PDB file of C-alpha atoms and ligand atoms in Angstrom:
ATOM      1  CA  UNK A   1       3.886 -44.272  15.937  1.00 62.00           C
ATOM      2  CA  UNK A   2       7.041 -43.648  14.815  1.00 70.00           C
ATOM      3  CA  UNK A   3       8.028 -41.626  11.824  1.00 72.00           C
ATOM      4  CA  UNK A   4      11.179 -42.051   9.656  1.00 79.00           C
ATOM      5  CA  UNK A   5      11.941 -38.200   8.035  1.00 78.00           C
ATOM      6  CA  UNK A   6      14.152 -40.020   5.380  1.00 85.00           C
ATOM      7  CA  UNK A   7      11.185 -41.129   3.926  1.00 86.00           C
ATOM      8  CA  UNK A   8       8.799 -38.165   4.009  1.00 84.00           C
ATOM      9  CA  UNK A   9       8.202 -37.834   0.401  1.00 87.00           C
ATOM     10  CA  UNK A  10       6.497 -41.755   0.700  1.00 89.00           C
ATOM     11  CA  UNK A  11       4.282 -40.721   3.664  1.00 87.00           C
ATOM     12  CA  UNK A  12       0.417 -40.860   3.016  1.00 87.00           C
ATOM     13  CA  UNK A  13      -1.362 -37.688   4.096  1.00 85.00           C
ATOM     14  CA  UNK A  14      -2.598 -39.284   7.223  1.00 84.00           C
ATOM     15  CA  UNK A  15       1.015 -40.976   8.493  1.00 81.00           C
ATOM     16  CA  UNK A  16       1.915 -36.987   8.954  1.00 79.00           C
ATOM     17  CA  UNK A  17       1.905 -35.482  12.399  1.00 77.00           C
ATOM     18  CA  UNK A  18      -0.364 -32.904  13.567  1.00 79.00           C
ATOM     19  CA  UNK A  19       0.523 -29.529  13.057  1.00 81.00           C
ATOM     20  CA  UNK A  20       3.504 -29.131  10.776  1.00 75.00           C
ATOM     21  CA  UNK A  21       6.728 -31.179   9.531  1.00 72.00           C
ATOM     22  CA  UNK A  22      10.013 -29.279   8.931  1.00 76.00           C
ATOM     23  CA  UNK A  23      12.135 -32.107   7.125  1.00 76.00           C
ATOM     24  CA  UNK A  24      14.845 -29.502   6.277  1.00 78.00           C
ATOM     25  CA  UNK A  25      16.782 -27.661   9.356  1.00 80.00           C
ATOM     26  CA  UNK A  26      17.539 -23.984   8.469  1.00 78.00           C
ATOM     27  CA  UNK A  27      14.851 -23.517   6.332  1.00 79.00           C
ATOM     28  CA  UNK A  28      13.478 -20.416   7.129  1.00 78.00           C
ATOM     29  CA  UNK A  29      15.441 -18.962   4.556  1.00 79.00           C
ATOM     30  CA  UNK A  30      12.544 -19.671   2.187  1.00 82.00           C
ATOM     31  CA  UNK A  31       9.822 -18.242   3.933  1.00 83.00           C
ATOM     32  CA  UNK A  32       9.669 -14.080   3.726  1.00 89.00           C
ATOM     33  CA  UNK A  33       8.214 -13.627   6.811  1.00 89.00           C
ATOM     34  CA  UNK A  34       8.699  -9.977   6.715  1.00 93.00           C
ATOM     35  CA  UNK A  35       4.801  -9.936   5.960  1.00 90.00           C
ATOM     36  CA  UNK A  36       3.575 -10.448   9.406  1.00 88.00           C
ATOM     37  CA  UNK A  37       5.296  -7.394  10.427  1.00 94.00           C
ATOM     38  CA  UNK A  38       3.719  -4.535  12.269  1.00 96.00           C
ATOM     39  CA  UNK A  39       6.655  -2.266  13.104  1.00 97.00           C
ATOM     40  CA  UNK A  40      10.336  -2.290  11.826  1.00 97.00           C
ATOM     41  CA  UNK A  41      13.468  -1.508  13.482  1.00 98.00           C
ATOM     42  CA  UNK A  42      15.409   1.416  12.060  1.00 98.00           C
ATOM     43  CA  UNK A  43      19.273   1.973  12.935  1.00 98.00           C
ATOM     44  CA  UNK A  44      20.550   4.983  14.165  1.00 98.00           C
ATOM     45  CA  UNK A  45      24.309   4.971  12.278  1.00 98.00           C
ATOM     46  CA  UNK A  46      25.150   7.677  14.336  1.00 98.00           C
ATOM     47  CA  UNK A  47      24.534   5.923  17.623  1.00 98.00           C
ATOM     48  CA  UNK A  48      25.468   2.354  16.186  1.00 98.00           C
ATOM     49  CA  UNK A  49      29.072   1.057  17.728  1.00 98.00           C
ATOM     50  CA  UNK A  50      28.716  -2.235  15.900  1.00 98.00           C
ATOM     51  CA  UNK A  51      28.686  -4.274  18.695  1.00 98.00           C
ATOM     52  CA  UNK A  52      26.671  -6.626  17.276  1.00 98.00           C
ATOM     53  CA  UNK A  53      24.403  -7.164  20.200  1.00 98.00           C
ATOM     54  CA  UNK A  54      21.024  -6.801  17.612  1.00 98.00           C
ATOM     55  CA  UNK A  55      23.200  -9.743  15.872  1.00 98.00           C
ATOM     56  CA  UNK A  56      23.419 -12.125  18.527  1.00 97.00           C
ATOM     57  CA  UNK A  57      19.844 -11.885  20.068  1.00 97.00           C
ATOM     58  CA  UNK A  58      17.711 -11.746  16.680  1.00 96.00           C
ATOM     59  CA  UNK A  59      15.881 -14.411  16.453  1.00 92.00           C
ATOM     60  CA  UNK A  60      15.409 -14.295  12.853  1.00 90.00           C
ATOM     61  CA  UNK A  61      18.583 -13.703  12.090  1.00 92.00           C
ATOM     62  CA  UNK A  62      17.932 -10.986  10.267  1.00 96.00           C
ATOM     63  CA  UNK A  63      20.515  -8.478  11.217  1.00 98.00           C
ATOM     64  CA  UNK A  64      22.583  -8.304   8.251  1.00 98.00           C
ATOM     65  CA  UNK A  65      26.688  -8.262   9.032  1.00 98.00           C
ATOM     66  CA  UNK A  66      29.336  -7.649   6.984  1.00 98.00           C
ATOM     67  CA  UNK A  67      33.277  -7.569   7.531  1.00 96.00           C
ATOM     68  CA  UNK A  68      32.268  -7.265  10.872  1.00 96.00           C
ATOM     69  CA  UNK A  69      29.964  -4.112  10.909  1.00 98.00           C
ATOM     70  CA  UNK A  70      26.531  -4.294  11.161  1.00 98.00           C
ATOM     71  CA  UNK A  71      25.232  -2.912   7.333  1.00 98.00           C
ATOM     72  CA  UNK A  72      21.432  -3.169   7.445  1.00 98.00           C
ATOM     73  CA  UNK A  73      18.166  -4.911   8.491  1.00 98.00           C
ATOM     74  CA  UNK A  74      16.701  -8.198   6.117  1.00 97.00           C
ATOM     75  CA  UNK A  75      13.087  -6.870   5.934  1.00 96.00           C
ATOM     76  CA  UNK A  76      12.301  -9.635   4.175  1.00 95.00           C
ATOM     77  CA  UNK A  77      12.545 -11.838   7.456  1.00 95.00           C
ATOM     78  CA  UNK A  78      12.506  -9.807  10.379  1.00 97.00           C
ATOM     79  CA  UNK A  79       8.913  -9.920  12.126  1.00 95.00           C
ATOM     80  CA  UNK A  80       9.564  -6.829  14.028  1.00 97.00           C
ATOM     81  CA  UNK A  81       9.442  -8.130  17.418  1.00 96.00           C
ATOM     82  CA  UNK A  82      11.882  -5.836  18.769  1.00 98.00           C
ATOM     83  CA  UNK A  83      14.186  -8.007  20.293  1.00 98.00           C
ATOM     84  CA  UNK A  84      17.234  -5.993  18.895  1.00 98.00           C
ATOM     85  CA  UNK A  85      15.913  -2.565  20.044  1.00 98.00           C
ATOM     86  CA  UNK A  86      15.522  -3.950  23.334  1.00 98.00           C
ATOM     87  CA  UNK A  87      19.067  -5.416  23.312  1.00 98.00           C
ATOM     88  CA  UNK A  88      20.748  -2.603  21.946  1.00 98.00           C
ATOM     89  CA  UNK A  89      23.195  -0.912  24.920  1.00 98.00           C
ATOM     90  CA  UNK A  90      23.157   2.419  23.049  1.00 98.00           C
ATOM     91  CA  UNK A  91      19.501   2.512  21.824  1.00 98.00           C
ATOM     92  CA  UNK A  92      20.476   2.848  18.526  1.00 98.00           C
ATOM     93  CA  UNK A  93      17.344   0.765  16.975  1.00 98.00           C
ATOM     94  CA  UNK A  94      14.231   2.252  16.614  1.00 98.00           C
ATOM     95  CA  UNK A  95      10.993   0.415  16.669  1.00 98.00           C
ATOM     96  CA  UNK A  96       8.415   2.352  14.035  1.00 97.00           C
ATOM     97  CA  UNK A  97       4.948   0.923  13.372  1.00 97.00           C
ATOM     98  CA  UNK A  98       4.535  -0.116   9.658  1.00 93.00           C
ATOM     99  CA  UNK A  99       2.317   2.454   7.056  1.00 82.00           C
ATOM    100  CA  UNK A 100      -0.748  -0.403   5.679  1.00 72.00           C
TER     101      UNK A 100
HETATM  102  S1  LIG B 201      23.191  -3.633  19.169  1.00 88.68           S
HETATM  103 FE1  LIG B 201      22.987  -1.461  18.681  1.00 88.68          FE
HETATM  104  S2  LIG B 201      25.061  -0.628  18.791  1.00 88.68           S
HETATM  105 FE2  LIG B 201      25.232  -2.851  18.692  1.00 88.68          FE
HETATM  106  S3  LIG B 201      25.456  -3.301  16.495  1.00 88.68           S
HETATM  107 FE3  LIG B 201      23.279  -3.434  16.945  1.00 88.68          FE
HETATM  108  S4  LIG B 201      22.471  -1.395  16.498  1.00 88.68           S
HETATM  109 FE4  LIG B 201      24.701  -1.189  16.645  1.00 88.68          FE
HETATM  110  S1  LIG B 202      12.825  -6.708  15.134  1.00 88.68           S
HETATM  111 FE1  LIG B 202      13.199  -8.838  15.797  1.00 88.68          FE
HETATM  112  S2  LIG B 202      13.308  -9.989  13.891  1.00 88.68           S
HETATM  113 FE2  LIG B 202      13.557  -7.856  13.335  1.00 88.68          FE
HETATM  114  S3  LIG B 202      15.753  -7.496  13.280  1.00 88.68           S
HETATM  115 FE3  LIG B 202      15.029  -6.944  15.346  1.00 88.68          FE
HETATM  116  S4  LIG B 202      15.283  -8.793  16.573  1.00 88.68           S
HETATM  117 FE4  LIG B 202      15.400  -9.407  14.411  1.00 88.68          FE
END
């Protein structure tokens, strides 16, 4: 079968694949999944060069940049996986388990 995405919104429940249809690239946006999170990364300013390594490898892009500098974490997306800890050349991101 072969499925036309311009024409989602006509598609009867049973002319969907299995599992799940994205008809919008980028959308992730929309979804907060900060929620599944069991630990958060915390900066160290001190240690931070702004290299924007954390940046680069996220892959939630939740490593919020500004003018250039790295200015916080989007908790609201990032799912804690510790990517950016793991990437960072001067350890300056610090994996802490979330309080429930
Ligand atoms: S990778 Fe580390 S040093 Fe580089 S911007 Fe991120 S926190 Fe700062
Ligand atoms: S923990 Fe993972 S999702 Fe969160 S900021 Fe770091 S790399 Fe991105």
């Amino acid at each position: 079968m072969k499925w036309d995405i311009r024409k989602i919104k006509e598609w009867k429940f049973y002319e969907h694949p299995q599992g799940i249809t994205i008809p919008e690239a980028g959308n992730a946006h929309y979804y907060p999944t900060g929620s599944w999170r069991s630990q958060r990364p915390e900066i160290n300013w001190d240690k931070c060069t702004h290299c924007l390594f954390c940046f680069i490898y996220c892959p939630d892009s939740s490593i919020i940049v500004k003018g250039e500098k790295v200015v916080g974490i989007d908790l609201a997306h990032c799912k804690g996986c510790g990517v950016c800890a793991e990437e960072c050349p001067k350890q300056a991101i610090e994996m802490l388990k979330e309080r429930v």
